[in-house]
PDB file of C-alpha atoms in Angstrom:
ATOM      1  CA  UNK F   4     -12.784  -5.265  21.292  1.00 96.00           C
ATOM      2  CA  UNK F   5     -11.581  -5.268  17.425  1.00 94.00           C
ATOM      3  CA  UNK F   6      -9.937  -2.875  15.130  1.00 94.00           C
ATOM      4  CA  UNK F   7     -12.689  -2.812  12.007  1.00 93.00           C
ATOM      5  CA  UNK F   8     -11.545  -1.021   8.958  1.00 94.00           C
ATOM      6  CA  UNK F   9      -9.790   2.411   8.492  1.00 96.00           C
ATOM      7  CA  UNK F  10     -12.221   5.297   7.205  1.00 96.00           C
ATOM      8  CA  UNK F  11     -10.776   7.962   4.938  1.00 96.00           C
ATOM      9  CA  UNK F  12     -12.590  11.402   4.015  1.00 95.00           C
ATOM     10  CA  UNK F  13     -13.203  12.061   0.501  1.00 96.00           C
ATOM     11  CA  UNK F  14     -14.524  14.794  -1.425  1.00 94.00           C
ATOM     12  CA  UNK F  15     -15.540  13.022  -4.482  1.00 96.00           C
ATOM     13  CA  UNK F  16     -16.609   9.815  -3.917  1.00 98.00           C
ATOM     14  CA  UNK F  17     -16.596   8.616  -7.808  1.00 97.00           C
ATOM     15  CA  UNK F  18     -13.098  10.030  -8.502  1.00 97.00           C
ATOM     16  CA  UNK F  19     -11.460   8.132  -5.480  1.00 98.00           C
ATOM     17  CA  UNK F  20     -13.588   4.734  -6.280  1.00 98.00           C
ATOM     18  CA  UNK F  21     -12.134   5.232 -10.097  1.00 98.00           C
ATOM     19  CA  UNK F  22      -8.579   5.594  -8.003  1.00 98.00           C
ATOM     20  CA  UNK F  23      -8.547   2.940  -5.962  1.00 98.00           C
ATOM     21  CA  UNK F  24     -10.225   0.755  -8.826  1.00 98.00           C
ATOM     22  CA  UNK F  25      -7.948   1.074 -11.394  1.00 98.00           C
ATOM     23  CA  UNK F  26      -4.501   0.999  -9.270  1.00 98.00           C
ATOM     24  CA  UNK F  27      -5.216  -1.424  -6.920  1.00 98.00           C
ATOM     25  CA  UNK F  28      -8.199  -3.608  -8.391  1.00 97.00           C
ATOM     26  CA  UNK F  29     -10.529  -2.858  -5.347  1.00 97.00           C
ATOM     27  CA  UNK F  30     -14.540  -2.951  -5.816  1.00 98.00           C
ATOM     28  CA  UNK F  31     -16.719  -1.877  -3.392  1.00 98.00           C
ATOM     29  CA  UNK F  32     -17.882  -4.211  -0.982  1.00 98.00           C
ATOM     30  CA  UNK F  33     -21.032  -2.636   1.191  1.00 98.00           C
ATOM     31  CA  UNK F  34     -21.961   0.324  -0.467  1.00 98.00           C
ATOM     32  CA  UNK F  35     -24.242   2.979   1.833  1.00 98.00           C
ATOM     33  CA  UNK F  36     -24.277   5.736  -0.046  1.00 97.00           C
ATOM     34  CA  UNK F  37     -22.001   8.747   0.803  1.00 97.00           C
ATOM     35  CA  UNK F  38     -19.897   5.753   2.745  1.00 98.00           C
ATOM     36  CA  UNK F  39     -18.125   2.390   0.840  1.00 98.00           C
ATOM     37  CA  UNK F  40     -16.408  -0.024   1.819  1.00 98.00           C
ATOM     38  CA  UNK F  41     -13.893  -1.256  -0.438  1.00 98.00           C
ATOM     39  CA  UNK F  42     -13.192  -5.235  -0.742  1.00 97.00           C
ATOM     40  CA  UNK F  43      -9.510  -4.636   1.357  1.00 96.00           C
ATOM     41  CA  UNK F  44     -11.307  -3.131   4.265  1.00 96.00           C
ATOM     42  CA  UNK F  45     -10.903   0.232   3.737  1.00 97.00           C
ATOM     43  CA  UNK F  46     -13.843   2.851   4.029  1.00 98.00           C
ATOM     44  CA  UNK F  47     -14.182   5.769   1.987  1.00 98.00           C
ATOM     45  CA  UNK F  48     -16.264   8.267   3.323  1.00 97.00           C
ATOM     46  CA  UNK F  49     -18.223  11.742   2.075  1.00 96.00           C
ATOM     47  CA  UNK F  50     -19.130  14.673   3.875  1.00 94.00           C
ATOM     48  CA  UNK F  51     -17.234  13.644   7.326  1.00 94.00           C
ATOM     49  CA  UNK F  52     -16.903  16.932   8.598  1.00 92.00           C
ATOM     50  CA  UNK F  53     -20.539  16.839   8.701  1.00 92.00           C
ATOM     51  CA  UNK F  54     -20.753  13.167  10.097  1.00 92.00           C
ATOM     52  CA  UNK F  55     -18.701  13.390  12.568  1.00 92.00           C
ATOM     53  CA  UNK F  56     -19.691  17.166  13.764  1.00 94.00           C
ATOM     54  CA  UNK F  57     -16.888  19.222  13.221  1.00 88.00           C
ATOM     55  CA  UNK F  58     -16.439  22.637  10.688  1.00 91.00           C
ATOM     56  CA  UNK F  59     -15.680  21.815   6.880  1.00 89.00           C
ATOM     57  CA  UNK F  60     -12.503  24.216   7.120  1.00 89.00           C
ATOM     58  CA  UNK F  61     -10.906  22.094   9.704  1.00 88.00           C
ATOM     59  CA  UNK F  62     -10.484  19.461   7.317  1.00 87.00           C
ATOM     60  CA  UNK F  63      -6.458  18.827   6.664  1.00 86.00           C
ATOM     61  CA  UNK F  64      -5.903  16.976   3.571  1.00 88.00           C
ATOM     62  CA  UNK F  65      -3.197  16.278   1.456  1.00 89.00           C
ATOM     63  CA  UNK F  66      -1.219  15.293   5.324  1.00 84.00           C
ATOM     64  CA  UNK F  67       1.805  13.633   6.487  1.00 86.00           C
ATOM     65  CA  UNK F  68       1.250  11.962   9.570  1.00 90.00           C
ATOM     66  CA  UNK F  69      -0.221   8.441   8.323  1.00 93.00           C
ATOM     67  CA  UNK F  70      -0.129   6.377   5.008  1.00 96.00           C
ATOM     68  CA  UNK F  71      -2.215   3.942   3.881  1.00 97.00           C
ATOM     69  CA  UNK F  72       0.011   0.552   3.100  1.00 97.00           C
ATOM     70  CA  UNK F  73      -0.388  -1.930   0.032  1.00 98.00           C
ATOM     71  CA  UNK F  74       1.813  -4.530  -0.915  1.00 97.00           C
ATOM     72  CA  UNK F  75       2.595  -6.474  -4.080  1.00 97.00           C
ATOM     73  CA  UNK F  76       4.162  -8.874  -5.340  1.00 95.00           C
ATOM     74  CA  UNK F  77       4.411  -7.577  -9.114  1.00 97.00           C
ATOM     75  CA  UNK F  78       6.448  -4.248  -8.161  1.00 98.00           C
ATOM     76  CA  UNK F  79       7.402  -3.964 -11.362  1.00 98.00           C
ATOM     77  CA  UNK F  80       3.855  -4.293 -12.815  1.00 98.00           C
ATOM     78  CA  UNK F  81       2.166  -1.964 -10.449  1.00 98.00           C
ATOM     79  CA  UNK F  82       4.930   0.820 -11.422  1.00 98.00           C
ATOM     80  CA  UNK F  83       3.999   0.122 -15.079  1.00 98.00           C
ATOM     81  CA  UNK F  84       0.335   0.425 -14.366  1.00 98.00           C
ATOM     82  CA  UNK F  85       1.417   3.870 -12.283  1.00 98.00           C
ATOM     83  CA  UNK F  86       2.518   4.880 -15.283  1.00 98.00           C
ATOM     84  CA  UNK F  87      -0.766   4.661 -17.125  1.00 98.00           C
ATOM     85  CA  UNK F  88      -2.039   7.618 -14.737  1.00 98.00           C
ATOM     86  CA  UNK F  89       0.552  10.411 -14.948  1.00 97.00           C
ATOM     87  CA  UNK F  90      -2.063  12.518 -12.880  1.00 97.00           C
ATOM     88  CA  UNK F  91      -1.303  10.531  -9.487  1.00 98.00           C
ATOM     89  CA  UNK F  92       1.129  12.793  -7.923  1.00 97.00           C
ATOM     90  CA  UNK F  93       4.141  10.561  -6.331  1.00 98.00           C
ATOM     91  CA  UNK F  94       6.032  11.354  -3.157  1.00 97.00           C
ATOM     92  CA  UNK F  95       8.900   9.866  -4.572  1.00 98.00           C
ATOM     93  CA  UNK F  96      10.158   8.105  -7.077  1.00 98.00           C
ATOM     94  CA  UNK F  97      10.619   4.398  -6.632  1.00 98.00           C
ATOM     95  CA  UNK F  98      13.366   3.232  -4.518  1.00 98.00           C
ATOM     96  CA  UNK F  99      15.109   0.812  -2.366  1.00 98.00           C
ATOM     97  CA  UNK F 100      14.704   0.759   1.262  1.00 98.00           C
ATOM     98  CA  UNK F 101      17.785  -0.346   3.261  1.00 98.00           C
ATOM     99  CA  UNK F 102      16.055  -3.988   4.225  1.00 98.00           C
ATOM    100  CA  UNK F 103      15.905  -4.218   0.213  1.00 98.00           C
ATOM    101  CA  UNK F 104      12.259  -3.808  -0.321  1.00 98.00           C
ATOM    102  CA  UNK F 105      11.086  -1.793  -3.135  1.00 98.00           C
ATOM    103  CA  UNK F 106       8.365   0.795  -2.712  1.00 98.00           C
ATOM    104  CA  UNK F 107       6.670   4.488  -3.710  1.00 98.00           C
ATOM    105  CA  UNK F 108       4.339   6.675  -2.417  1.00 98.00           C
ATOM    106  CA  UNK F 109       1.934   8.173  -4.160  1.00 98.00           C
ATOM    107  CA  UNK F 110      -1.065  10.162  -3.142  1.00 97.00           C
ATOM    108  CA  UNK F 111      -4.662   9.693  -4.098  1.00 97.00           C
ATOM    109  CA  UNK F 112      -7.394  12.057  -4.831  1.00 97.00           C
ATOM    110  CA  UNK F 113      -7.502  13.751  -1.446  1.00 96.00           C
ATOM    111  CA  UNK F 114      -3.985  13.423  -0.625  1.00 96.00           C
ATOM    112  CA  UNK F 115      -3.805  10.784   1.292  1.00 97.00           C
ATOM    113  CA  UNK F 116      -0.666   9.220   1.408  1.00 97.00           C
ATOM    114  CA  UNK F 117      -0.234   5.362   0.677  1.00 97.00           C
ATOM    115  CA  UNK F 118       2.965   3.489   0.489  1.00 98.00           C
ATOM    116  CA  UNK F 119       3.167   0.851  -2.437  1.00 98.00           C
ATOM    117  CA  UNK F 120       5.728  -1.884  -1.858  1.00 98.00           C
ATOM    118  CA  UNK F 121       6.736  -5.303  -2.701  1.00 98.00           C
ATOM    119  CA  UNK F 122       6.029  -8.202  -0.438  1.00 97.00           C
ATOM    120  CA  UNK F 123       8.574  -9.159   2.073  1.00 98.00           C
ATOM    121  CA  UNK F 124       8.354 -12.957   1.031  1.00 97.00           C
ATOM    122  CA  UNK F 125       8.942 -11.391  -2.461  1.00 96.00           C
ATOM    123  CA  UNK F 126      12.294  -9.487  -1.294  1.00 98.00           C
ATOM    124  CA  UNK F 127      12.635 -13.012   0.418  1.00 98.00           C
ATOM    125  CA  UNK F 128      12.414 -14.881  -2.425  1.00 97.00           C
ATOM    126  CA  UNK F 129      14.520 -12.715  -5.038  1.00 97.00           C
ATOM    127  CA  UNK F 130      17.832 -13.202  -2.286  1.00 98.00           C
ATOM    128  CA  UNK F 131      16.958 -16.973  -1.785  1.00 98.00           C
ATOM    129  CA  UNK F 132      17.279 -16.745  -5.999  1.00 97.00           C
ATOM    130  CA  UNK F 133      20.780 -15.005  -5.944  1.00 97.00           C
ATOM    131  CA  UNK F 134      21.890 -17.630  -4.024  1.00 97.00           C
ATOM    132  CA  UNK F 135      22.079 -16.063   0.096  1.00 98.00           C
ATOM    133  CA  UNK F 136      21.007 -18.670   2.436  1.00 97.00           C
ATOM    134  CA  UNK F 137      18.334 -18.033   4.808  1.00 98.00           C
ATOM    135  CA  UNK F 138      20.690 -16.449   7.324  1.00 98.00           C
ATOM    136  CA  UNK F 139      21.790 -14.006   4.827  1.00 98.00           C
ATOM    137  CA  UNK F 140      18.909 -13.347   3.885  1.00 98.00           C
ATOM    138  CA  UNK F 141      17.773 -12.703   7.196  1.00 98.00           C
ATOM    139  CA  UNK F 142      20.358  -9.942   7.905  1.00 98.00           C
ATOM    140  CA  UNK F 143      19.812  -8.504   4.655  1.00 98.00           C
ATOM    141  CA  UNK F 144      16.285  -8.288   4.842  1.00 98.00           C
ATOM    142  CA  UNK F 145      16.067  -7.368   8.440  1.00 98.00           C
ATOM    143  CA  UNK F 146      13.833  -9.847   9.451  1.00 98.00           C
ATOM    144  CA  UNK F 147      13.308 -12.398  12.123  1.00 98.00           C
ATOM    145  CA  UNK F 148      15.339 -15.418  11.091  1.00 98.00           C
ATOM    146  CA  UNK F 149      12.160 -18.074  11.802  1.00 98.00           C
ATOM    147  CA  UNK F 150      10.292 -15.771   9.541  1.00 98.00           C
ATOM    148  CA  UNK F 151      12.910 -16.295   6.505  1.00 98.00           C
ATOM    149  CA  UNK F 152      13.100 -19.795   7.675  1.00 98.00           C
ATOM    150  CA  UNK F 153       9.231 -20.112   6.644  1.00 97.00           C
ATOM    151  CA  UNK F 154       9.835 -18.195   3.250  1.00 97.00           C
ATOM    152  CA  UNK F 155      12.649 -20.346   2.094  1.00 97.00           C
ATOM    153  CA  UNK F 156      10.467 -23.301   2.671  1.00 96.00           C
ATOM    154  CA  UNK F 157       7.656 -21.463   0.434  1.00 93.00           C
ATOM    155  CA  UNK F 158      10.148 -20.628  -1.854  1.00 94.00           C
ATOM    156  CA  UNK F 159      11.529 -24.324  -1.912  1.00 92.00           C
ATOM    157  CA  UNK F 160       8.162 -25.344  -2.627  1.00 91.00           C
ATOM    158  CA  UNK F 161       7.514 -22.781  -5.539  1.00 82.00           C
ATOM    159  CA  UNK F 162      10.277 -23.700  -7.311  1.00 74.00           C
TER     160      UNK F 162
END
């Protein structure tokens, strides 16, 4: 057995394709009508209550109990481009997690929740370029020290 995509409910399909276009670049991959997969592997879906049997007013959105997860390695740029789009409601603001790694989260359309963060490597990297070695880094970052050990060497080699 294999995990496939991740399908979200949507109640307007063009509004949430315009969402996920302009923020995070995605086109549709297989489109089936009222269902689309995007080129990331995630499905957008319309009228699930009907699909999968179950009373419209039973639908939760706008909930807490699962995000949807992007990284990037432009934080900076992505925040910019969040700024273009003063409709997207934010969770927060951005801000620094304790392992160092920036990140917001923003809703989309339909309230679902997705995180927006920079890479690890990129965290990684920007401590490699203030000068900690890899086993600072490490600690900092709070992450496996083989792991850091492989970034430094991409880092070495991007340099």
């Amino acid at each position: 057995m294999k995990f496939c995509t991740t399908l979200i409910a949507v109640r307007d399909m063009s509004k949430s394709l315009q969402f996920y276009h302009d923020l995070f670049g995605q086109e549709v991959a297989v489109d089936l009508g009222k269902n689309k997969s995007l080129a990331c592997g995630l499905a957008l879906q319309e009228g699930f209550d009907e699909l999968a049997g179950f009373p419209t007013e039973t639908m939760h959105f706008h909930s807490n109990t699962m995000e949807l997860y992007f990284e990037t390695e432009d934080f900076d740029g992505f925040l910019a481009l969040l700024d273009k789009h003063p409709e997207v409601e934010r969770l927060h603001g951005p801000k620094t997690f304790p392992w160092l790694q920036r990140g917001i989260r923003i809703f989309d359309p339909n309230g679902h929740l997705i995180e927006v963060s920079e890479s690890m490597p990129s965290v990684a990297y920007r401590q490699f370029a203030q000068g900690k070695t890899v086993e600072e880094a490490a600690r900092l970052i709070q992450h496996p020290l083989p792991l850091v050990q492989s970034w430094y060497e991409g880092y070495n080699r991007n340099i």
